[in-house]
Amino acid sequence: MARTALVTVAVLVLLLGLLWIFQRRLIYLPDGTRVPPAGQVIPGAHDVSFTTGDGLTLRAWYVPGDHDVTVLVAGGNAGNRLHRAPLARALAARGLPVLLMDYRGYGGNPGTPTEEGLRLDALAARAFLGDARVVYFGESLGAGVVTRLARERRPAGLVLRSPFTDLAAAGQEAYPFLPVRALLRDRFPVAEHIAGVRAPVVVVYGTADTIVPPRLSRAVADAAAGDVRTVEVPGAGHNDLALLSGQELIGAVVDLAGQVRRR
């Protein structure tokens, strides 16, 4: 009996060790496929690139517009900029310029994603936009990226789509049987960072989201320091089109850009 218990403990320790080593493969799910030229996907869009602080050259798409407020889009943990093209098209149709960034390791970009690496990627994307007034848009994991960016480069406004309070809270939903908080190397403490952001914030979430439960997104809104608005999309799940290019989502971004423009 004692031998069986020892074997069980040894197997558990081995599994936890493997999770520690390979956890980023569970967190980051990049589509590294090279994407087509921007103009083939979004009329008028351009292929652009910028260099990160650690020397990586990242490709992105820029969609010009008539509005003087630009939207910087940081995606979630999966896919690449091609999958966010409907969002960019919908915003551009409302006159908003859009920069669709891709992280290191995504969309044909070099490098391997980590929390610190994504921070550098976002800083480089923001630097590319120069003196423009910029609304940061972060989708799920991207909410962690842009909220940290907002602490270093103040945005004109911040839109967080399906944000979690921190990555451990979201991970615990997916793996309730594991000590996620103790194991995680990348943290993305959204609620902690947003408490220090001095810009108008909009939090958008779906009521049927089972990946990032609505209560986590509402908790992020509660942690915001200043002007914050929540937009609830009834019946929408985490990966539904309503949370990619739906009327409520696009309207929230356009309204925030208009608020910024009037300031």
PDB file of C-alpha atoms in Angstrom:
ATOM      1  CA  MET A   1       0.000   0.000   0.000  1.00  0.00           C
ATOM      2  CA  ALA A   2       2.840   2.393   0.920  1.00  0.00           C
ATOM      3  CA  ARG A   3       4.616   1.543  -2.359  1.00  0.00           C
ATOM      4  CA  THR A   4       1.445   2.379  -4.327  1.00  0.00           C
ATOM      5  CA  ALA A   5       1.162   5.722  -2.560  1.00  0.00           C
ATOM      6  CA  LEU A   6       4.795   6.523  -3.344  1.00  0.00           C
ATOM      7  CA  VAL A   7       4.271   5.677  -7.018  1.00  0.00           C
ATOM      8  CA  THR A   8       1.168   7.877  -7.105  1.00  0.00           C
ATOM      9  CA  VAL A   9       3.061  10.793  -5.572  1.00  0.00           C
ATOM     10  CA  ALA A  10       5.957  10.286  -7.992  1.00  0.00           C
ATOM     11  CA  VAL A  11       3.604  10.313 -10.984  1.00  0.00           C
ATOM     12  CA  LEU A  12       1.873  13.448  -9.687  1.00  0.00           C
ATOM     13  CA  VAL A  13       5.198  15.224  -9.177  1.00  0.00           C
ATOM     14  CA  LEU A  14       6.251  14.230 -12.705  1.00  0.00           C
ATOM     15  CA  LEU A  15       3.010  15.540 -14.189  1.00  0.00           C
ATOM     16  CA  LEU A  16       3.313  18.835 -12.320  1.00  0.00           C
ATOM     17  CA  GLY A  17       6.910  19.137 -13.479  1.00  0.00           C
ATOM     18  CA  LEU A  18       5.880  18.597 -17.093  1.00  0.00           C
ATOM     19  CA  LEU A  19       3.132  21.199 -16.711  1.00  0.00           C
ATOM     20  CA  TRP A  20       5.679  23.673 -15.353  1.00  0.00           C
ATOM     21  CA  ILE A  21       7.979  23.081 -18.311  1.00  0.00           C
ATOM     22  CA  PHE A  22       5.386  22.956 -21.110  1.00  0.00           C
ATOM     23  CA  GLN A  23       2.686  25.259 -19.731  1.00  0.00           C
ATOM     24  CA  ARG A  24       3.257  27.958 -22.344  1.00  0.00           C
ATOM     25  CA  ARG A  25       2.201  25.497 -25.011  1.00  0.00           C
ATOM     26  CA  LEU A  26      -1.173  25.383 -23.269  1.00  0.00           C
ATOM     27  CA  ILE A  27      -1.407  29.156 -22.848  1.00  0.00           C
ATOM     28  CA  TYR A  28      -0.254  30.377 -26.258  1.00  0.00           C
ATOM     29  CA  LEU A  29      -1.855  28.755 -29.298  1.00  0.00           C
ATOM     30  CA  PRO A  30      -0.414  30.735 -32.206  1.00  0.00           C
ATOM     31  CA  ASP A  31      -1.285  30.175 -35.814  1.00  0.00           C
ATOM     32  CA  GLY A  32       2.170  30.756 -37.235  1.00  0.00           C
ATOM     33  CA  THR A  33       1.040  30.466 -40.862  1.00  0.00           C
ATOM     34  CA  ARG A  34       2.092  33.362 -43.052  1.00  0.00           C
ATOM     35  CA  VAL A  35      -0.937  35.502 -43.751  1.00  0.00           C
ATOM     36  CA  PRO A  36      -1.808  36.958 -47.178  1.00  0.00           C
ATOM     37  CA  PRO A  37      -1.039  40.581 -48.054  1.00  0.00           C
ATOM     38  CA  ALA A  38      -3.233  42.997 -46.093  1.00  0.00           C
ATOM     39  CA  GLY A  39      -4.810  44.551 -49.187  1.00  0.00           C
ATOM     40  CA  GLN A  40      -6.130  41.170 -50.317  1.00  0.00           C
ATOM     41  CA  VAL A  41      -8.103  40.821 -47.097  1.00  0.00           C
ATOM     42  CA  ILE A  42      -9.088  44.379 -46.152  1.00  0.00           C
ATOM     43  CA  PRO A  43      -9.526  47.001 -48.890  1.00  0.00           C
ATOM     44  CA  GLY A  44      -6.979  49.802 -48.470  1.00  0.00           C
ATOM     45  CA  ALA A  45      -4.974  48.006 -45.775  1.00  0.00           C
ATOM     46  CA  HIS A  46      -1.164  48.007 -45.766  1.00  0.00           C
ATOM     47  CA  ASP A  47       1.453  45.534 -44.599  1.00  0.00           C
ATOM     48  CA  VAL A  48       3.681  47.207 -42.007  1.00  0.00           C
ATOM     49  CA  SER A  49       6.411  46.125 -39.623  1.00  0.00           C
ATOM     50  CA  PHE A  50       8.147  47.361 -36.482  1.00  0.00           C
ATOM     51  CA  THR A  51      11.049  46.212 -34.343  1.00  0.00           C
ATOM     52  CA  THR A  52      10.781  45.233 -30.686  1.00  0.00           C
ATOM     53  CA  GLY A  53      13.148  46.237 -27.915  1.00  0.00           C
ATOM     54  CA  ASP A  54      14.803  42.816 -28.080  1.00  0.00           C
ATOM     55  CA  GLY A  55      15.365  43.003 -31.817  1.00  0.00           C
ATOM     56  CA  LEU A  56      12.470  41.104 -33.398  1.00  0.00           C
ATOM     57  CA  THR A  57      10.853  42.495 -36.546  1.00  0.00           C
ATOM     58  CA  LEU A  58       7.101  41.904 -36.365  1.00  0.00           C
ATOM     59  CA  ARG A  59       4.646  42.140 -39.232  1.00  0.00           C
ATOM     60  CA  ALA A  60       1.233  43.743 -38.811  1.00  0.00           C
ATOM     61  CA  TRP A  61      -1.632  45.228 -40.827  1.00  0.00           C
ATOM     62  CA  TYR A  62      -2.539  48.907 -40.838  1.00  0.00           C
ATOM     63  CA  VAL A  63      -5.922  50.081 -42.088  1.00  0.00           C
ATOM     64  CA  PRO A  64      -6.139  53.859 -42.648  1.00  0.00           C
ATOM     65  CA  GLY A  65      -9.265  55.841 -41.816  1.00  0.00           C
ATOM     66  CA  ASP A  66     -10.715  59.341 -41.595  1.00  0.00           C
ATOM     67  CA  HIS A  67     -10.990  59.422 -37.804  1.00  0.00           C
ATOM     68  CA  ASP A  68      -8.153  61.011 -35.826  1.00  0.00           C
ATOM     69  CA  VAL A  69      -8.293  58.281 -33.159  1.00  0.00           C
ATOM     70  CA  THR A  70      -6.580  54.989 -34.031  1.00  0.00           C
ATOM     71  CA  VAL A  71      -7.466  51.564 -32.621  1.00  0.00           C
ATOM     72  CA  LEU A  72      -4.568  49.277 -31.685  1.00  0.00           C
ATOM     73  CA  VAL A  73      -5.845  45.683 -31.626  1.00  0.00           C
ATOM     74  CA  ALA A  74      -4.111  43.031 -29.501  1.00  0.00           C
ATOM     75  CA  GLY A  75      -5.632  39.614 -30.089  1.00  0.00           C
ATOM     76  CA  GLY A  76      -6.236  36.661 -27.816  1.00  0.00           C
ATOM     77  CA  ASN A  77      -4.042  33.626 -27.289  1.00  0.00           C
ATOM     78  CA  ALA A  78      -4.980  31.836 -30.534  1.00  0.00           C
ATOM     79  CA  GLY A  79      -5.007  32.506 -34.270  1.00  0.00           C
ATOM     80  CA  ASN A  80      -3.400  35.532 -35.903  1.00  0.00           C
ATOM     81  CA  ARG A  81      -4.332  38.872 -37.459  1.00  0.00           C
ATOM     82  CA  LEU A  82      -6.184  37.219 -40.326  1.00  0.00           C
ATOM     83  CA  HIS A  83      -8.758  35.971 -37.820  1.00  0.00           C
ATOM     84  CA  ARG A  84      -9.307  39.561 -36.573  1.00  0.00           C
ATOM     85  CA  ALA A  85      -9.867  40.962 -40.083  1.00  0.00           C
ATOM     86  CA  PRO A  86     -13.690  41.178 -39.590  1.00  0.00           C
ATOM     87  CA  LEU A  87     -13.089  43.423 -36.560  1.00  0.00           C
ATOM     88  CA  ALA A  88     -10.734  45.690 -38.517  1.00  0.00           C
ATOM     89  CA  ARG A  89     -13.122  45.877 -41.482  1.00  0.00           C
ATOM     90  CA  ALA A  90     -16.039  46.808 -39.232  1.00  0.00           C
ATOM     91  CA  LEU A  91     -14.052  49.538 -37.449  1.00  0.00           C
ATOM     92  CA  ALA A  92     -12.624  50.881 -40.713  1.00  0.00           C
ATOM     93  CA  ALA A  93     -16.152  51.060 -42.133  1.00  0.00           C
ATOM     94  CA  ARG A  94     -16.886  53.501 -39.298  1.00  0.00           C
ATOM     95  CA  GLY A  95     -13.856  55.614 -40.263  1.00  0.00           C
ATOM     96  CA  LEU A  96     -11.449  54.387 -37.573  1.00  0.00           C
ATOM     97  CA  PRO A  97      -7.814  53.648 -38.482  1.00  0.00           C
ATOM     98  CA  VAL A  98      -6.764  50.240 -37.149  1.00  0.00           C
ATOM     99  CA  LEU A  99      -3.421  48.602 -36.406  1.00  0.00           C
ATOM    100  CA  LEU A 100      -3.826  44.816 -36.240  1.00  0.00           C
ATOM    101  CA  MET A 101      -0.701  43.629 -34.476  1.00  0.00           C
ATOM    102  CA  ASP A 102       0.502  40.049 -34.235  1.00  0.00           C
ATOM    103  CA  TYR A 103       2.637  38.859 -31.349  1.00  0.00           C
ATOM    104  CA  ARG A 104       5.967  37.073 -31.691  1.00  0.00           C
ATOM    105  CA  GLY A 105       5.379  33.555 -32.972  1.00  0.00           C
ATOM    106  CA  TYR A 106       2.013  34.497 -34.500  1.00  0.00           C
ATOM    107  CA  GLY A 107       1.152  35.086 -38.150  1.00  0.00           C
ATOM    108  CA  GLY A 108       4.610  34.285 -39.487  1.00  0.00           C
ATOM    109  CA  ASN A 109       6.422  36.456 -36.942  1.00  0.00           C
ATOM    110  CA  PRO A 110       9.686  35.252 -35.371  1.00  0.00           C
ATOM    111  CA  GLY A 111      10.115  34.480 -31.690  1.00  0.00           C
ATOM    112  CA  THR A 112       8.326  32.575 -28.949  1.00  0.00           C
ATOM    113  CA  PRO A 113       5.492  34.138 -26.923  1.00  0.00           C
ATOM    114  CA  THR A 114       5.881  34.923 -23.220  1.00  0.00           C
ATOM    115  CA  GLU A 115       4.286  37.559 -21.025  1.00  0.00           C
ATOM    116  CA  GLU A 116       7.381  39.767 -21.170  1.00  0.00           C
ATOM    117  CA  GLY A 117       7.748  39.192 -24.891  1.00  0.00           C
ATOM    118  CA  LEU A 118       4.165  40.292 -25.557  1.00  0.00           C
ATOM    119  CA  ARG A 119       4.822  43.410 -23.490  1.00  0.00           C
ATOM    120  CA  LEU A 120       7.707  44.301 -25.797  1.00  0.00           C
ATOM    121  CA  ASP A 121       5.573  43.551 -28.856  1.00  0.00           C
ATOM    122  CA  ALA A 122       2.829  45.911 -27.682  1.00  0.00           C
ATOM    123  CA  LEU A 123       5.313  48.673 -26.865  1.00  0.00           C
ATOM    124  CA  ALA A 124       6.753  48.411 -30.378  1.00  0.00           C
ATOM    125  CA  ALA A 125       3.279  48.531 -31.923  1.00  0.00           C
ATOM    126  CA  ARG A 126       2.420  51.632 -29.916  1.00  0.00           C
ATOM    127  CA  ALA A 127       5.701  53.293 -30.899  1.00  0.00           C
ATOM    128  CA  PHE A 128       4.866  52.639 -34.557  1.00  0.00           C
ATOM    129  CA  LEU A 129       1.763  54.837 -34.178  1.00  0.00           C
ATOM    130  CA  GLY A 130       3.839  57.785 -32.971  1.00  0.00           C
ATOM    131  CA  ASP A 131       1.902  60.774 -31.643  1.00  0.00           C
ATOM    132  CA  ALA A 132      -1.529  59.521 -32.673  1.00  0.00           C
ATOM    133  CA  ARG A 133      -4.331  59.355 -30.150  1.00  0.00           C
ATOM    134  CA  VAL A 134      -4.823  55.631 -29.647  1.00  0.00           C
ATOM    135  CA  VAL A 135      -7.559  53.458 -28.164  1.00  0.00           C
ATOM    136  CA  TYR A 136      -6.143  50.118 -27.046  1.00  0.00           C
ATOM    137  CA  PHE A 137      -8.344  47.107 -27.791  1.00  0.00           C
ATOM    138  CA  GLY A 138      -7.445  43.860 -26.009  1.00  0.00           C
ATOM    139  CA  GLU A 139      -9.208  40.566 -26.643  1.00  0.00           C
ATOM    140  CA  SER A 140      -9.105  38.060 -23.748  1.00  0.00           C
ATOM    141  CA  LEU A 141      -5.367  37.461 -23.201  1.00  0.00           C
ATOM    142  CA  GLY A 142      -4.823  40.661 -25.184  1.00  0.00           C
ATOM    143  CA  ALA A 143      -6.634  42.530 -22.421  1.00  0.00           C
ATOM    144  CA  GLY A 144      -3.698  41.632 -20.195  1.00  0.00           C
ATOM    145  CA  VAL A 145      -1.282  42.874 -22.840  1.00  0.00           C
ATOM    146  CA  VAL A 146      -2.919  46.265 -23.417  1.00  0.00           C
ATOM    147  CA  THR A 147      -3.680  46.904 -19.757  1.00  0.00           C
ATOM    148  CA  ARG A 148       0.002  46.573 -18.946  1.00  0.00           C
ATOM    149  CA  LEU A 149       0.810  48.719 -21.994  1.00  0.00           C
ATOM    150  CA  ALA A 150      -1.587  51.348 -20.640  1.00  0.00           C
ATOM    151  CA  ARG A 151       0.506  51.609 -17.480  1.00  0.00           C
ATOM    152  CA  GLU A 152       3.593  52.432 -19.572  1.00  0.00           C
ATOM    153  CA  ARG A 153       2.067  54.375 -22.473  1.00  0.00           C
ATOM    154  CA  ARG A 154      -1.174  56.053 -21.479  1.00  0.00           C
ATOM    155  CA  PRO A 155      -3.923  55.434 -24.040  1.00  0.00           C
ATOM    156  CA  ALA A 156      -6.706  57.753 -25.104  1.00  0.00           C
ATOM    157  CA  GLY A 157      -9.073  54.960 -24.116  1.00  0.00           C
ATOM    158  CA  LEU A 158      -9.114  51.246 -23.331  1.00  0.00           C
ATOM    159  CA  VAL A 159     -11.502  48.543 -24.591  1.00  0.00           C
ATOM    160  CA  LEU A 160     -11.202  45.158 -22.902  1.00  0.00           C
ATOM    161  CA  ARG A 161     -13.098  42.328 -24.555  1.00  0.00           C
ATOM    162  CA  SER A 162     -13.713  39.297 -22.300  1.00  0.00           C
ATOM    163  CA  PRO A 163     -10.969  40.217 -19.808  1.00  0.00           C
ATOM    164  CA  PHE A 164     -10.005  38.064 -16.837  1.00  0.00           C
ATOM    165  CA  THR A 165      -8.784  39.397 -13.486  1.00  0.00           C
ATOM    166  CA  ASP A 166      -5.537  37.496 -13.972  1.00  0.00           C
ATOM    167  CA  LEU A 167      -4.478  34.473 -15.988  1.00  0.00           C
ATOM    168  CA  ALA A 168      -4.565  32.188 -12.959  1.00  0.00           C
ATOM    169  CA  ALA A 169      -8.257  32.915 -12.411  1.00  0.00           C
ATOM    170  CA  ALA A 170      -9.042  32.003 -16.019  1.00  0.00           C
ATOM    171  CA  GLY A 171      -6.775  28.958 -15.866  1.00  0.00           C
ATOM    172  CA  GLN A 172      -8.482  27.694 -12.741  1.00  0.00           C
ATOM    173  CA  GLU A 173     -11.762  27.614 -14.673  1.00  0.00           C
ATOM    174  CA  ALA A 174     -10.209  25.327 -17.295  1.00  0.00           C
ATOM    175  CA  TYR A 175      -8.192  23.197 -14.875  1.00  0.00           C
ATOM    176  CA  PRO A 176     -10.032  23.227 -11.537  1.00  0.00           C
ATOM    177  CA  PHE A 177      -8.127  20.156 -10.309  1.00  0.00           C
ATOM    178  CA  LEU A 178      -4.678  21.765 -10.630  1.00  0.00           C
ATOM    179  CA  PRO A 179      -2.826  24.301  -8.434  1.00  0.00           C
ATOM    180  CA  VAL A 180      -2.822  26.760 -11.340  1.00  0.00           C
ATOM    181  CA  ARG A 181      -1.829  29.835  -9.369  1.00  0.00           C
ATOM    182  CA  ALA A 182       1.225  28.110  -7.925  1.00  0.00           C
ATOM    183  CA  LEU A 183       2.329  26.731 -11.292  1.00  0.00           C
ATOM    184  CA  LEU A 184       1.916  29.721 -13.595  1.00  0.00           C
ATOM    185  CA  ARG A 185       4.991  31.523 -14.879  1.00  0.00           C
ATOM    186  CA  ASP A 186       3.054  34.177 -16.850  1.00  0.00           C
ATOM    187  CA  ARG A 187       0.549  36.166 -14.785  1.00  0.00           C
ATOM    188  CA  PHE A 188      -1.182  38.927 -16.778  1.00  0.00           C
ATOM    189  CA  PRO A 189      -2.633  40.676 -13.671  1.00  0.00           C
ATOM    190  CA  VAL A 190      -5.326  42.701 -15.465  1.00  0.00           C
ATOM    191  CA  ALA A 191      -7.257  43.842 -12.397  1.00  0.00           C
ATOM    192  CA  GLU A 192      -4.064  44.958 -10.672  1.00  0.00           C
ATOM    193  CA  HIS A 193      -2.879  46.985 -13.659  1.00  0.00           C
ATOM    194  CA  ILE A 194      -6.221  48.546 -14.515  1.00  0.00           C
ATOM    195  CA  ALA A 195      -6.420  50.080 -11.065  1.00  0.00           C
ATOM    196  CA  GLY A 196      -3.605  52.383 -12.158  1.00  0.00           C
ATOM    197  CA  VAL A 197      -4.907  53.286 -15.623  1.00  0.00           C
ATOM    198  CA  ARG A 198      -6.049  56.878 -16.010  1.00  0.00           C
ATOM    199  CA  ALA A 199      -8.158  56.686 -19.159  1.00  0.00           C
ATOM    200  CA  PRO A 200     -11.796  55.859 -19.996  1.00  0.00           C
ATOM    201  CA  VAL A 201     -12.373  52.110 -20.006  1.00  0.00           C
ATOM    202  CA  VAL A 202     -15.016  49.926 -21.646  1.00  0.00           C
ATOM    203  CA  VAL A 203     -15.372  46.268 -20.671  1.00  0.00           C
ATOM    204  CA  VAL A 204     -17.276  44.071 -23.142  1.00  0.00           C
ATOM    205  CA  TYR A 205     -18.248  40.491 -22.341  1.00  0.00           C
ATOM    206  CA  GLY A 206     -20.726  37.792 -23.339  1.00  0.00           C
ATOM    207  CA  THR A 207     -23.188  36.320 -20.881  1.00  0.00           C
ATOM    208  CA  ALA A 208     -22.593  32.778 -22.236  1.00  0.00           C
ATOM    209  CA  ASP A 209     -18.798  32.901 -22.043  1.00  0.00           C
ATOM    210  CA  THR A 210     -17.565  29.643 -20.498  1.00  0.00           C
ATOM    211  CA  ILE A 211     -13.842  30.318 -21.075  1.00  0.00           C
ATOM    212  CA  VAL A 212     -13.710  33.649 -19.252  1.00  0.00           C
ATOM    213  CA  PRO A 213     -16.828  33.719 -17.071  1.00  0.00           C
ATOM    214  CA  PRO A 214     -18.702  37.041 -16.990  1.00  0.00           C
ATOM    215  CA  ARG A 215     -18.000  37.469 -13.271  1.00  0.00           C
ATOM    216  CA  LEU A 216     -14.269  37.785 -14.025  1.00  0.00           C
ATOM    217  CA  SER A 217     -14.894  40.492 -16.616  1.00  0.00           C
ATOM    218  CA  ARG A 218     -17.203  42.353 -14.256  1.00  0.00           C
ATOM    219  CA  ALA A 219     -14.534  42.148 -11.560  1.00  0.00           C
ATOM    220  CA  VAL A 220     -12.087  43.826 -13.952  1.00  0.00           C
ATOM    221  CA  ALA A 221     -14.565  46.655 -14.477  1.00  0.00           C
ATOM    222  CA  ASP A 222     -14.981  46.983 -10.700  1.00  0.00           C
ATOM    223  CA  ALA A 223     -11.207  47.327 -10.323  1.00  0.00           C
ATOM    224  CA  ALA A 224     -10.934  50.223 -12.793  1.00  0.00           C
ATOM    225  CA  ALA A 225      -9.884  53.473 -11.190  1.00  0.00           C
ATOM    226  CA  GLY A 226     -11.943  55.991 -13.120  1.00  0.00           C
ATOM    227  CA  ASP A 227     -14.446  56.281 -15.964  1.00  0.00           C
ATOM    228  CA  VAL A 228     -15.599  52.738 -16.789  1.00  0.00           C
ATOM    229  CA  ARG A 229     -18.546  51.319 -18.709  1.00  0.00           C
ATOM    230  CA  THR A 230     -19.620  47.702 -19.175  1.00  0.00           C
ATOM    231  CA  VAL A 231     -21.279  46.315 -22.292  1.00  0.00           C
ATOM    232  CA  GLU A 232     -22.984  42.965 -21.824  1.00  0.00           C
ATOM    233  CA  VAL A 233     -23.685  40.946 -24.979  1.00  0.00           C
ATOM    234  CA  PRO A 234     -26.583  38.577 -24.179  1.00  0.00           C
ATOM    235  CA  GLY A 235     -26.066  34.946 -25.171  1.00  0.00           C
ATOM    236  CA  ALA A 236     -22.574  35.486 -26.599  1.00  0.00           C
ATOM    237  CA  GLY A 237     -19.849  32.912 -26.015  1.00  0.00           C
ATOM    238  CA  HIS A 238     -16.125  33.585 -25.951  1.00  0.00           C
ATOM    239  CA  ASN A 239     -15.502  32.853 -29.637  1.00  0.00           C
ATOM    240  CA  ASP A 240     -18.821  33.990 -31.087  1.00  0.00           C
ATOM    241  CA  LEU A 241     -18.934  36.472 -33.968  1.00  0.00           C
ATOM    242  CA  ALA A 242     -20.907  38.839 -31.742  1.00  0.00           C
ATOM    243  CA  LEU A 243     -17.686  39.385 -29.761  1.00  0.00           C
ATOM    244  CA  LEU A 244     -15.577  39.794 -32.897  1.00  0.00           C
ATOM    245  CA  SER A 245     -17.527  42.148 -35.110  1.00  0.00           C
ATOM    246  CA  GLY A 246     -20.989  42.342 -33.588  1.00  0.00           C
ATOM    247  CA  GLN A 247     -23.013  45.536 -33.310  1.00  0.00           C
ATOM    248  CA  GLU A 248     -22.621  45.931 -29.544  1.00  0.00           C
ATOM    249  CA  LEU A 249     -18.859  45.484 -29.663  1.00  0.00           C
ATOM    250  CA  ILE A 250     -18.237  47.780 -32.628  1.00  0.00           C
ATOM    251  CA  GLY A 251     -20.620  50.358 -31.190  1.00  0.00           C
ATOM    252  CA  ALA A 252     -18.702  50.333 -27.898  1.00  0.00           C
ATOM    253  CA  VAL A 253     -15.392  51.046 -29.654  1.00  0.00           C
ATOM    254  CA  VAL A 254     -16.864  53.747 -31.888  1.00  0.00           C
ATOM    255  CA  ASP A 255     -18.581  55.424 -28.930  1.00  0.00           C
ATOM    256  CA  LEU A 256     -15.345  55.466 -26.931  1.00  0.00           C
ATOM    257  CA  ALA A 257     -13.428  56.920 -29.889  1.00  0.00           C
ATOM    258  CA  GLY A 258     -16.074  59.610 -30.178  1.00  0.00           C
ATOM    259  CA  GLN A 259     -15.764  60.366 -26.462  1.00  0.00           C
ATOM    260  CA  VAL A 260     -11.997  60.657 -26.861  1.00  0.00           C
ATOM    261  CA  ARG A 261     -12.399  62.937 -29.871  1.00  0.00           C
ATOM    262  CA  ARG A 262     -14.624  65.337 -27.919  1.00  0.00           C
ATOM    263  CA  ARG A 263     -12.155  65.709 -25.036  1.00  0.00           C
TER     264      ARG A 263
END
